[in-house]
Short mmCIF file of C-alpha atoms and ligand atoms in Angstrom, two decimals:
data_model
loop_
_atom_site.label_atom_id
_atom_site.label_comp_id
_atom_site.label_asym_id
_atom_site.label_seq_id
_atom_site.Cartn_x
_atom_site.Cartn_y
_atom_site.Cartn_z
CA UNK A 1 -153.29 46.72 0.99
CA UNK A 2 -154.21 43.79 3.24
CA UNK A 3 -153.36 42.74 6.88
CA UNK A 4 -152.71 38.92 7.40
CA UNK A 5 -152.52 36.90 10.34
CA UNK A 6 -150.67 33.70 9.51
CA UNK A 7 -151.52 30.51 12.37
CA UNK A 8 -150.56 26.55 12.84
CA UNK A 9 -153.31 24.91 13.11
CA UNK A 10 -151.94 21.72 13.66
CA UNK A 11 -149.20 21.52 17.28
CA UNK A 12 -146.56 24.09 15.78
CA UNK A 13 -143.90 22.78 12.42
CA UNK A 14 -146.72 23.32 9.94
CA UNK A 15 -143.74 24.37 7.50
CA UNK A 16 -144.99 27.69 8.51
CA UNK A 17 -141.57 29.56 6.92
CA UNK A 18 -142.15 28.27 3.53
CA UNK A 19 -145.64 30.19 3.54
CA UNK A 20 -144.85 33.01 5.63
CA UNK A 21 -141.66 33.03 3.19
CA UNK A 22 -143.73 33.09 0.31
CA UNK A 23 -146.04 35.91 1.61
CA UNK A 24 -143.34 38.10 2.83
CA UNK A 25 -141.90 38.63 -0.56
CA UNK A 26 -145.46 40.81 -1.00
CA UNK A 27 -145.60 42.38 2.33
CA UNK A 28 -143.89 45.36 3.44
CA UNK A 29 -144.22 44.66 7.03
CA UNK A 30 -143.67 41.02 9.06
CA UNK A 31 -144.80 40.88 12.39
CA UNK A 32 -143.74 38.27 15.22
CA UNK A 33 -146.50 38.29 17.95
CA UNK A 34 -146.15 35.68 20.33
CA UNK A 35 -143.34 33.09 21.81
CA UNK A 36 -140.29 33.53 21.71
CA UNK A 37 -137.11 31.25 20.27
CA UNK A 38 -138.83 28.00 21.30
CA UNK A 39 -140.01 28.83 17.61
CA UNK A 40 -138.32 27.49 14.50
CA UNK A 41 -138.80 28.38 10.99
CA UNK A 42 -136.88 26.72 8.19
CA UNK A 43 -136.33 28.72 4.53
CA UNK A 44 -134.40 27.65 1.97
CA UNK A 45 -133.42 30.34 -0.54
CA UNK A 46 -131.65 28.27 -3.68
CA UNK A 47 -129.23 26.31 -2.22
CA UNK A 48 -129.65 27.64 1.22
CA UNK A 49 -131.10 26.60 4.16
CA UNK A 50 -131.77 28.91 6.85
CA UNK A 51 -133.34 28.44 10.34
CA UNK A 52 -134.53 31.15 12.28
CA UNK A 53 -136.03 31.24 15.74
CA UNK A 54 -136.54 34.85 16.89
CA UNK A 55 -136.31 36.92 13.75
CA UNK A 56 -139.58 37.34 10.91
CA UNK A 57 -139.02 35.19 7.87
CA UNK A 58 -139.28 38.93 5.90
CA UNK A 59 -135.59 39.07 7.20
CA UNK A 60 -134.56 37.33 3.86
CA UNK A 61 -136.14 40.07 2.03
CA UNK A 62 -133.64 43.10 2.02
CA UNK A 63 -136.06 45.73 1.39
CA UNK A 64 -138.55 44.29 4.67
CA UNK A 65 -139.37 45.42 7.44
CA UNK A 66 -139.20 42.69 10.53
CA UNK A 67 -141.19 43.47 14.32
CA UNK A 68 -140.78 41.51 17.17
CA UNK A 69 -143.85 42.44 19.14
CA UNK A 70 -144.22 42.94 22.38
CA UNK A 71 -146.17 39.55 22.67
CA UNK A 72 -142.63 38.19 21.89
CA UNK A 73 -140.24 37.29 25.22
CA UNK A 74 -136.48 37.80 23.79
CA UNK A 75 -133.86 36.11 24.77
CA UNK A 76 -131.26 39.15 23.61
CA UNK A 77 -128.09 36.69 23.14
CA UNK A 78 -129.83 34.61 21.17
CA UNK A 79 -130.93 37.37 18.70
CA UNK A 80 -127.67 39.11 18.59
CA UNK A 81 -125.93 35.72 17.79
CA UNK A 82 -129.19 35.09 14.80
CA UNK A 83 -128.49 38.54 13.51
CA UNK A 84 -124.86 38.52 13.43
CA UNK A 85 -125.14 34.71 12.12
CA UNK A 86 -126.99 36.49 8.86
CA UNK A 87 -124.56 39.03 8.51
CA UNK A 88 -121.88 36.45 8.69
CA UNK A 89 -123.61 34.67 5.78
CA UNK A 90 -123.36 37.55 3.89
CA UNK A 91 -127.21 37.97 3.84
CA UNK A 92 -128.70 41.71 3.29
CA UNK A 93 -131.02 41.55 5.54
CA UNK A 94 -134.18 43.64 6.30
CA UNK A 95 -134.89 46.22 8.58
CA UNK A 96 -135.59 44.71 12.64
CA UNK A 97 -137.26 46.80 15.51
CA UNK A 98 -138.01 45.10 18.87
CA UNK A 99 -141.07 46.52 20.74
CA UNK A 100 -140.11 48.12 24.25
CA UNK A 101 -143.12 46.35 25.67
CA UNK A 102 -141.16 42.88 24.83
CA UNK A 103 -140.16 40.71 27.91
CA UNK A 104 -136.64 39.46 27.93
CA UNK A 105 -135.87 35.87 28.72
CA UNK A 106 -133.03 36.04 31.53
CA UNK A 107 -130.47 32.87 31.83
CA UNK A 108 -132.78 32.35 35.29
CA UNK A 109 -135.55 31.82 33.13
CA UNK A 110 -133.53 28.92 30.89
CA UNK A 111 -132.66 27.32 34.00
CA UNK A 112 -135.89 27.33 36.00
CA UNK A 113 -136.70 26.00 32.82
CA UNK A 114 -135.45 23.18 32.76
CA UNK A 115 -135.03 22.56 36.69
CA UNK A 116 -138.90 22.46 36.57
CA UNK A 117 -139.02 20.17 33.46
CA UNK A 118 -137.13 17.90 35.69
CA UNK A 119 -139.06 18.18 38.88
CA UNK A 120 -142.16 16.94 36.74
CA UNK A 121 -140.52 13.55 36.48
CA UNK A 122 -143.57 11.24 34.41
CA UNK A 123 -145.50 14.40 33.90
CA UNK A 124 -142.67 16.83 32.19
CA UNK A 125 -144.28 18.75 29.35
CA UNK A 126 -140.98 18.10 27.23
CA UNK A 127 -140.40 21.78 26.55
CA UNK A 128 -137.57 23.64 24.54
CA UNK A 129 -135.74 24.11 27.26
CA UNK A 130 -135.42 27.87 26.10
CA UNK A 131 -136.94 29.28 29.56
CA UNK A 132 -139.90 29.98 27.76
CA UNK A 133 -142.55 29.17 30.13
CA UNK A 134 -140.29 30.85 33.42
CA UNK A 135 -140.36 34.11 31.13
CA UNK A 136 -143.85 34.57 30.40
CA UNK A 137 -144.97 33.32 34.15
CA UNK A 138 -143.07 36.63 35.45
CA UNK A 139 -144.87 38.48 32.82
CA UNK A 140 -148.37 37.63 34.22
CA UNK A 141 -146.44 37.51 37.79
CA UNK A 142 -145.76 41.72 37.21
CA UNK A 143 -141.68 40.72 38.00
CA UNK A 144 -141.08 40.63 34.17
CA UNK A 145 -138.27 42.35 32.68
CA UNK A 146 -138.86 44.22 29.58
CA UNK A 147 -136.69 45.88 26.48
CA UNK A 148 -137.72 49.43 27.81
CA UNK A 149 -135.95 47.86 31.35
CA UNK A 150 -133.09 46.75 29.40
CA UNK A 151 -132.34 50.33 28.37
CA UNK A 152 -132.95 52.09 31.88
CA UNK A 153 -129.88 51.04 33.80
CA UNK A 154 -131.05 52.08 37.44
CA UNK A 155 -134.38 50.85 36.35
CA UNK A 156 -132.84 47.56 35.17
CA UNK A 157 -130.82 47.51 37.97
CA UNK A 158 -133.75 47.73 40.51
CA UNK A 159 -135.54 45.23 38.81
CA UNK A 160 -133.02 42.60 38.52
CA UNK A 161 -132.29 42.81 42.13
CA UNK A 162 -135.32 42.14 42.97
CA UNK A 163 -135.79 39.41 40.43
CA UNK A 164 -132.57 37.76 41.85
CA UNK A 165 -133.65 38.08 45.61
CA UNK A 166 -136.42 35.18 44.75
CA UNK A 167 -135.29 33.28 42.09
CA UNK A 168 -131.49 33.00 44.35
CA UNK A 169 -134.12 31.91 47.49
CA UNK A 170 -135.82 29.21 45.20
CA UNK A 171 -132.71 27.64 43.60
CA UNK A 172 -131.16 27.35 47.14
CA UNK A 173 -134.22 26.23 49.18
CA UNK A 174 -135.83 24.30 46.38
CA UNK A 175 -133.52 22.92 44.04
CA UNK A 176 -130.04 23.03 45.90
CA UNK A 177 -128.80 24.66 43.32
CA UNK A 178 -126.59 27.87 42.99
CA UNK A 179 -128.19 30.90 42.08
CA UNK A 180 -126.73 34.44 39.40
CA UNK A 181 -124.66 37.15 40.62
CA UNK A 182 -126.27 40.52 40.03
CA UNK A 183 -123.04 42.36 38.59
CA UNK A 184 -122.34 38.90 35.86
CA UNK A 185 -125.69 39.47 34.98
CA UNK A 186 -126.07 42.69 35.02
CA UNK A 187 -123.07 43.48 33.30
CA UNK A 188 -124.02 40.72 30.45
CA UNK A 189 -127.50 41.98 29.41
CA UNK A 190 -126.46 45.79 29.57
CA UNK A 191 -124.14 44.97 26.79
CA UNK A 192 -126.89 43.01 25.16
CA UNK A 193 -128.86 46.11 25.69
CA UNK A 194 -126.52 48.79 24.75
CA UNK A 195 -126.31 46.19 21.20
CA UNK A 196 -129.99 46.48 20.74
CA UNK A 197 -131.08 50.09 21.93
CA UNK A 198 -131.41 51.58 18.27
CA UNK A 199 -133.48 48.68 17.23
CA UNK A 200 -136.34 48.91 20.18
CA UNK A 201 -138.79 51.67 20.11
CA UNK A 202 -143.06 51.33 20.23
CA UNK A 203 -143.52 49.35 17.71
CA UNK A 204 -147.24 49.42 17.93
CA UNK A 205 -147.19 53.04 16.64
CA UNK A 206 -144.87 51.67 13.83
CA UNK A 207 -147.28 48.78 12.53
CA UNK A 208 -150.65 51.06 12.80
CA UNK A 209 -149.11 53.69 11.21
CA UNK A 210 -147.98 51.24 8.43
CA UNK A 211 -151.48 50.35 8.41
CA UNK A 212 -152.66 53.49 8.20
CA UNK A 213 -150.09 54.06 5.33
CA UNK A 214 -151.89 50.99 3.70
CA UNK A 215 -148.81 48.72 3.77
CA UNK A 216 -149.28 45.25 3.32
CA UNK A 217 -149.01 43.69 7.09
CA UNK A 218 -148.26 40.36 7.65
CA UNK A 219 -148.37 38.43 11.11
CA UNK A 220 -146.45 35.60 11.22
CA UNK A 221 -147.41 32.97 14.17
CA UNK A 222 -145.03 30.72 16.11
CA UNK A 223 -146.34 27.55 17.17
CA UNK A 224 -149.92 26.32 16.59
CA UNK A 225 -152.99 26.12 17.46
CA UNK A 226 -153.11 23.22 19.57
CA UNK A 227 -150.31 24.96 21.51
CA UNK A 228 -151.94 27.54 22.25
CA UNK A 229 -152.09 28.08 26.61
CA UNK A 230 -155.99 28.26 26.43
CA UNK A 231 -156.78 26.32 23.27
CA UNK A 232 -154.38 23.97 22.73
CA UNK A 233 -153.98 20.41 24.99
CA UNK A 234 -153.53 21.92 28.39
CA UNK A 235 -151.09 21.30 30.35
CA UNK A 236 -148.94 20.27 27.19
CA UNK A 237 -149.05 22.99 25.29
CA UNK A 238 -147.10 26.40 25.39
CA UNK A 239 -146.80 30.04 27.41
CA UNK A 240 -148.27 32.02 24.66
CA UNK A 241 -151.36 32.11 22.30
CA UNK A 242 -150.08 31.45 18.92
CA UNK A 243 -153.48 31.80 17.97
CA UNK A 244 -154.87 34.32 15.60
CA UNK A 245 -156.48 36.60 18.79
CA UNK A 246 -152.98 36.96 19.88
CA UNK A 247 -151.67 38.69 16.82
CA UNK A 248 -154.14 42.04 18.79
CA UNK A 249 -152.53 41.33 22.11
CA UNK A 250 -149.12 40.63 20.88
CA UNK A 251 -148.10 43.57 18.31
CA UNK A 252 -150.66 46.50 19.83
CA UNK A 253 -153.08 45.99 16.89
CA UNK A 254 -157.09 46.26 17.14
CA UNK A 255 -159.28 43.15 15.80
CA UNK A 256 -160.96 45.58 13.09
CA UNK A 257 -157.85 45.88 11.47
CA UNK A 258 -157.46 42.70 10.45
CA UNK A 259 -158.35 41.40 7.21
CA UNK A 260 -157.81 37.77 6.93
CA UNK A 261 -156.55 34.92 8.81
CA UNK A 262 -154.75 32.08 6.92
CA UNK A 263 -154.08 28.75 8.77
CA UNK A 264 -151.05 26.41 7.34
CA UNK A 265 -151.98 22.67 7.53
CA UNK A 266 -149.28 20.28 7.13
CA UNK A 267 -151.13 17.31 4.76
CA UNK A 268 -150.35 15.39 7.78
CA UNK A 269 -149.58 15.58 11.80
CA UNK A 270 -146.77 15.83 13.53
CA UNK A 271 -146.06 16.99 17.67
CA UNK A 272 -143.29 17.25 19.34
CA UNK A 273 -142.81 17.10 23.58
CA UNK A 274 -145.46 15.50 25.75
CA UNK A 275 -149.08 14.98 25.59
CA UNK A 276 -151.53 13.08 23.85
CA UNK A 277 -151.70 12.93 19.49
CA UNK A 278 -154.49 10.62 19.05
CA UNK A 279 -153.70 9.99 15.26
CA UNK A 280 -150.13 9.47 16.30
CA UNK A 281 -148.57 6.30 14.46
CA UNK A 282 -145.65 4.82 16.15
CA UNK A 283 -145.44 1.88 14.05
CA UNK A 284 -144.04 1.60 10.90
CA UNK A 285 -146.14 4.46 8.69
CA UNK A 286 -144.88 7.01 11.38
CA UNK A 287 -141.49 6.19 11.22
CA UNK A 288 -141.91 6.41 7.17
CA UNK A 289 -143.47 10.47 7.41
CA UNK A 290 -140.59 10.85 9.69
CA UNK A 291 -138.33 10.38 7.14
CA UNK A 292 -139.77 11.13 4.12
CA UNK A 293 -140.94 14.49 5.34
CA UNK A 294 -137.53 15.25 7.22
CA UNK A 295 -139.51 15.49 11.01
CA UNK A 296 -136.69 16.28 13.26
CA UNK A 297 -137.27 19.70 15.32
CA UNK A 298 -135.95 22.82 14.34
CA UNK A 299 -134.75 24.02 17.45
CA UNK A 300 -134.38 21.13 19.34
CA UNK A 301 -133.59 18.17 16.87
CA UNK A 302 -135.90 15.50 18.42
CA UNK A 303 -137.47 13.33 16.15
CA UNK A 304 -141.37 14.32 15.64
CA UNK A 305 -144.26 12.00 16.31
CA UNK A 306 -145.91 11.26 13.23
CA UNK A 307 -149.50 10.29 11.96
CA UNK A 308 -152.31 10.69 10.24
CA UNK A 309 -154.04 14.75 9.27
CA UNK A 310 -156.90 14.87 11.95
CA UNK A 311 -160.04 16.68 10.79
CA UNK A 312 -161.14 17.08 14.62
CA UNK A 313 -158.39 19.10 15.37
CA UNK A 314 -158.25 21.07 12.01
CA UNK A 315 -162.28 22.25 12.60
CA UNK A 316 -160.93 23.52 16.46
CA UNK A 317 -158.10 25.46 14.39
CA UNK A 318 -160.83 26.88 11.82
CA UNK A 319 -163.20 27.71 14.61
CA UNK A 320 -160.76 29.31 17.01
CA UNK A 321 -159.07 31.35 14.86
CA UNK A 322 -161.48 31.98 12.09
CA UNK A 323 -159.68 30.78 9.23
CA UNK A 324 -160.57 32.59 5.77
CA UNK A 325 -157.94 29.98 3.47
CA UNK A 326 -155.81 27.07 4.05
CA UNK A 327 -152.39 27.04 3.00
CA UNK A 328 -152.10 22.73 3.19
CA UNK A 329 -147.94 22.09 3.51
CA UNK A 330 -145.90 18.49 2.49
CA UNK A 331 -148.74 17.52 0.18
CA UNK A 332 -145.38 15.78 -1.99
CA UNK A 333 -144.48 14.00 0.95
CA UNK A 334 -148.08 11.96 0.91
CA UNK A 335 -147.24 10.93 -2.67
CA UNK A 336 -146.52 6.75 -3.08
CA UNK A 337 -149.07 5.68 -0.63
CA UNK A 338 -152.00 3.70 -1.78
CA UNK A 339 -154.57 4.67 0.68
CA UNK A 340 -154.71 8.34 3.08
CA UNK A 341 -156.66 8.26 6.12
CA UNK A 342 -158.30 11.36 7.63
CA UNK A 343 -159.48 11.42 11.10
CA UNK A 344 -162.90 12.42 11.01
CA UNK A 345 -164.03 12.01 14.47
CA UNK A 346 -163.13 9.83 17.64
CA UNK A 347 -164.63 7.25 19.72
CA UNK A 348 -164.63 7.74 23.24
CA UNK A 349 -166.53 5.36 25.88
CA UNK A 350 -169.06 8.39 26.42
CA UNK A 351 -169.49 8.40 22.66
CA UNK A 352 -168.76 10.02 19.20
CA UNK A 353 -166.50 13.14 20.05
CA UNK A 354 -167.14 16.31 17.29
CA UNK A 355 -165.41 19.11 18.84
CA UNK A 356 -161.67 18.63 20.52
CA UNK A 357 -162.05 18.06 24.49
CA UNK A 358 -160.75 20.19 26.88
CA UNK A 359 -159.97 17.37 28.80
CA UNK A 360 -156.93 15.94 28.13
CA UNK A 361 -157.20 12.28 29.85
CA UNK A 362 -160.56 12.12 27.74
CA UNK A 363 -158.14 12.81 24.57
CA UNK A 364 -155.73 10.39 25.58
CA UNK A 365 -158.47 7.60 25.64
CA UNK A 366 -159.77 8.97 22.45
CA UNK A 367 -159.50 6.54 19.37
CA UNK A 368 -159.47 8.30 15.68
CA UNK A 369 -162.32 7.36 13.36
CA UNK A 370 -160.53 7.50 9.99
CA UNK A 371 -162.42 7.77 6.56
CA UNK A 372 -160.05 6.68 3.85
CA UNK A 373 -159.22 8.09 0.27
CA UNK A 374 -157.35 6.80 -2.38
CA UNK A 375 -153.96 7.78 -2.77
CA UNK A 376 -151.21 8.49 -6.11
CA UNK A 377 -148.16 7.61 -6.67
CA UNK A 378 -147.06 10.23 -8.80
CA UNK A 379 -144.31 12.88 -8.24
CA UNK A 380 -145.78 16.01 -7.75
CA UNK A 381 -142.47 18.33 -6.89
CA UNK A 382 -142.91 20.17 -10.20
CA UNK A 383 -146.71 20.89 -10.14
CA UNK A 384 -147.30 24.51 -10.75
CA UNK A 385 -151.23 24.24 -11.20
CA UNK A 386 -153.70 22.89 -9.38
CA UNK A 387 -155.72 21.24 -11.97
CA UNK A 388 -151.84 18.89 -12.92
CA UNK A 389 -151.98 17.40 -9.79
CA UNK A 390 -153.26 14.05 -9.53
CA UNK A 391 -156.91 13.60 -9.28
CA UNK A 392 -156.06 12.14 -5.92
CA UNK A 393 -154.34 14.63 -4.49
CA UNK A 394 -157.25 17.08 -5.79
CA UNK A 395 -159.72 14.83 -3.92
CA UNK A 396 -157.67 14.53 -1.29
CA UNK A 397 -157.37 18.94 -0.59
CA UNK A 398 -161.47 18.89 -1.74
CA UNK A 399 -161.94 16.36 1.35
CA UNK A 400 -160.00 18.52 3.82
CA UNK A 401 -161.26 21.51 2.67
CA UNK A 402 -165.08 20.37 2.68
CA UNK A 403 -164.33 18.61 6.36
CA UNK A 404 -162.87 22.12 7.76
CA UNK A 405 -165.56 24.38 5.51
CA UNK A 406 -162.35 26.85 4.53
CA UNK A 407 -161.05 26.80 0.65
CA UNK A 408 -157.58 25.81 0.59
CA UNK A 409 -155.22 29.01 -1.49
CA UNK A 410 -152.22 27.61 -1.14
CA UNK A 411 -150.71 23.93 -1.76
CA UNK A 412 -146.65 23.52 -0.67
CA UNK A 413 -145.02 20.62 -2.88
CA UNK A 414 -141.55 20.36 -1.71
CA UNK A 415 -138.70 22.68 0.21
CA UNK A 416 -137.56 25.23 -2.42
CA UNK A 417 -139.28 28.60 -2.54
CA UNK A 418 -140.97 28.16 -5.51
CA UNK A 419 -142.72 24.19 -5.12
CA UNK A 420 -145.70 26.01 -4.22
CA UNK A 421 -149.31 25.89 -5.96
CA UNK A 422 -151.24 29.29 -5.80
CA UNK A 423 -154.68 28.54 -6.19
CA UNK A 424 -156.88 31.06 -8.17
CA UNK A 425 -158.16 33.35 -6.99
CA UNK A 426 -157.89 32.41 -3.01
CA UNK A 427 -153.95 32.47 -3.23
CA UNK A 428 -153.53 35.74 -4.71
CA UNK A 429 -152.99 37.66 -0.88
CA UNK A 430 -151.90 40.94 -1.78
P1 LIG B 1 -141.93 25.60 25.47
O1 LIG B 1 -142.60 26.50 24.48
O2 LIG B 1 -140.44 25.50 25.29
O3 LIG B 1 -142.32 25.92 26.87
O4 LIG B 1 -142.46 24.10 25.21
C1 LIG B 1 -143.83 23.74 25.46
C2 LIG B 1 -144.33 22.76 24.41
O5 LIG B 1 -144.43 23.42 23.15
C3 LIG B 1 -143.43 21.56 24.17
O6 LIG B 1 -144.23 20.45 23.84
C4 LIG B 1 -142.61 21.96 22.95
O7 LIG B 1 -142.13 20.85 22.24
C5 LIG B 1 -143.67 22.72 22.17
N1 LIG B 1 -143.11 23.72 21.25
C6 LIG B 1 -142.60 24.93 21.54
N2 LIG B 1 -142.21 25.57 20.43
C7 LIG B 1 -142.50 24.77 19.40
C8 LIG B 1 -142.37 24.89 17.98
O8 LIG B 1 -141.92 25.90 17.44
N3 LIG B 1 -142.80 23.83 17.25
C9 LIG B 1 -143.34 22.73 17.82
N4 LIG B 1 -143.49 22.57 19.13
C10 LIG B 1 -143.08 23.58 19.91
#
């Protein structure tokens, strides 16, 4: 048996499904920790694609189990309309519990949202819109609504009333805007409730004693690294810690349980939102990874900055969350280019910069020192073993993994479940 936390390590769309996809078929348990459905994870299972936001990948598996931890904040309409869109597709899906400890994202939260997006003018962080951030501030502000809430109507009813007194006062005095009536909403998310009661229970006692029971556990992170509220490019960044450390907070799981963390690497970078990318490209070459490797967000469908893989950030990733293996994503879509740059270091006017600031105006004047490799031009979509690819793209995985000091296990080459390299003996989790 073997517990394993699965991170970004790049700023979230690491193609994160595919490898969480491919581990789930040999876990018994999937575990959401963190975030909420800001989060976006595209499968495709033979000819279909689908793209989930709130529920585990290990829904695709029948015979799974799926958690949404109580790191999570759940927005309930949003995963009764996922699960019923499943069930519409005819998928036999997996079993789902919801940890009481949850928060619940409340329509106040999607519109504070996006109310305070707009308020930020130049300086918006360019979030999902999803009332992400609103949610988790009430969490940390003890006002929070949680599952267990959701099923205690004079409880929920207490609690919404008071939410509703100040969020009413600040759409009226600050915004100008017109607030929620208690009974609309109140009515709404008891139904929602009512929907989801048999699936929420402590699911912290579920995933130790799975652990105990020496399941395979996997945790599958949302987001990345660099998104991450203390470790990613603050203020642009978001409410939760996608990072492996949260994977404890968020699903009621000690460190010492944990047996290895992997971090997915797309063989390039991409953001999305606000905030400074200092390999960004947004000539030409950008627009080209754009395209090639399909960059258009999940959940939002805005077009992804695009550049070069950046070796500064990828050592922060391996540092902060203590990676053990690499899974390295889109390696096909680097295929046809003549040179690949890394991003070794950057040049700032104090100096060489090692280690990712803190400060985010110092990363925006930041300039990437590349190294550059040779690339190959051949298609590598069928490549089952390692040793077929071309010596390139072998030189190319060495360089990354020698520049981040953590063996690469697993090597995505396209979209489709199987385009996926399993390198031996790192890749064989489970
Ligand atoms: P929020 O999570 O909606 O508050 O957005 C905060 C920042 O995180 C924005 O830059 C979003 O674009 C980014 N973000 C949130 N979720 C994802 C994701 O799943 N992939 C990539 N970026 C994300």
């Amino acid at each position: 048996m073997s517990v394993i936390v699965l991170i970004g390590t790049q700023w979230g769309d690491e193609g994160k499904g595919k490898i969480t996809d491919y581990l789930a078929k040999r876990a018994d348990l999937v575990v959401r920790y963190q975030g909420g459905n800001n989060a976006g994870h595209t499968v495709v299972v033979g000819d279909e694609e689908f793209k989930l936001h709130l529920i585990p990948s290990g829904i695709l598996y029948p015979e799974k189990i799926c958690i949404i931890g109580n790191g999570v904040v759940v927005d309930p309409a949003e995963l009764i309309q996922e699960l019923d869109s499943l069930s519409d597709r005819g998928v036999n899906t997996g079993i789902l519990y919801i940890s009481d400890r949850a928060h619940v994202v409340m329509p106040y939260h999607r519109l504070l949202d996006s109310l305070e997006e707009r308020r930020r003018g130049n300086n918006k962080i360019g979030t999902t819109n999803r009332g992400i951030g609103p949610a988790y501030k009430d969490k940390t502000a003890r006002t929070g609504i949680r599952m267990a809430d959701l099923l205690d109507p004079p409880r929920f009813a207490a609690v919404l009333k008071e939410n509703l007194n100040e969020k009413n006062e600040i759409f009226d005095r600050i915004y100008g805007v017109k607030g929620f009536e208690f009974e609309e909403v109140y009515e709404e998310y008891r139904g929602y409730g009512r929907r989801l009661e048999k699936l929420v229970q402590d699911t912290s006692v579920f995933i130790n004693e799975s652990i105990a029971n020496e399941d395979n556990v996997l945790f599958e992170g949302a987001q990345g690294t660099l998104l991450d509220i203390d470790y990613g490019t603050y203020p642009y960044v978001t409410s939760s810690h996608p990072v492996a450390g949260g994977a404890c907070l968020g699903s009621g799981v000690g460190p010492t349980k944990i047996d290895k963390v992997i971090g997915v690497c797309k063989a390039y970078t991409t953001r999305v939102g606000e905030g400074p990318f200092p390999t960004e490209d947004t000539g030409k070459f950008g627009e080209q990874l754009r395209e090639k490797g399909r960059e258009f967000g999940t959940t939002t469908g805005r077009p992804r900055r695009c550049g070069w893989l950046d070796a500064v950030v990828l050592n922060h990733a391996a540092r902060i969350n203590g990676l053990d293996f690499l899974a390295i994503t889109k390696l096909d879509v680097m295929s046809g280019l003549k040179t690949i740059k890394i991003c070794t270091s950057y040049l700032h006017n104090s100096g060489e910069i090692r280690h990712f600031p803190a400060n985010i105006g110092v990363l925006g004047e930041c300039e990437p020192v590349y190294e550059e490799l040779p690339g190959w031009q051949e298609d590598i979509t069928n490549i089952k073993d390692f040793n077929d690819l071309p010596l390139a793209a072998q030189k190319y995985l060495a360089r990354i993994s020698e520049l981040s000091g953590v063996p690469v296990a697993l090597i995505g080459v396209g979209t489709k479940r199987d385009q996926i390299i399993v390198c031996k003996p790192h890749g064989e989790f489970y």
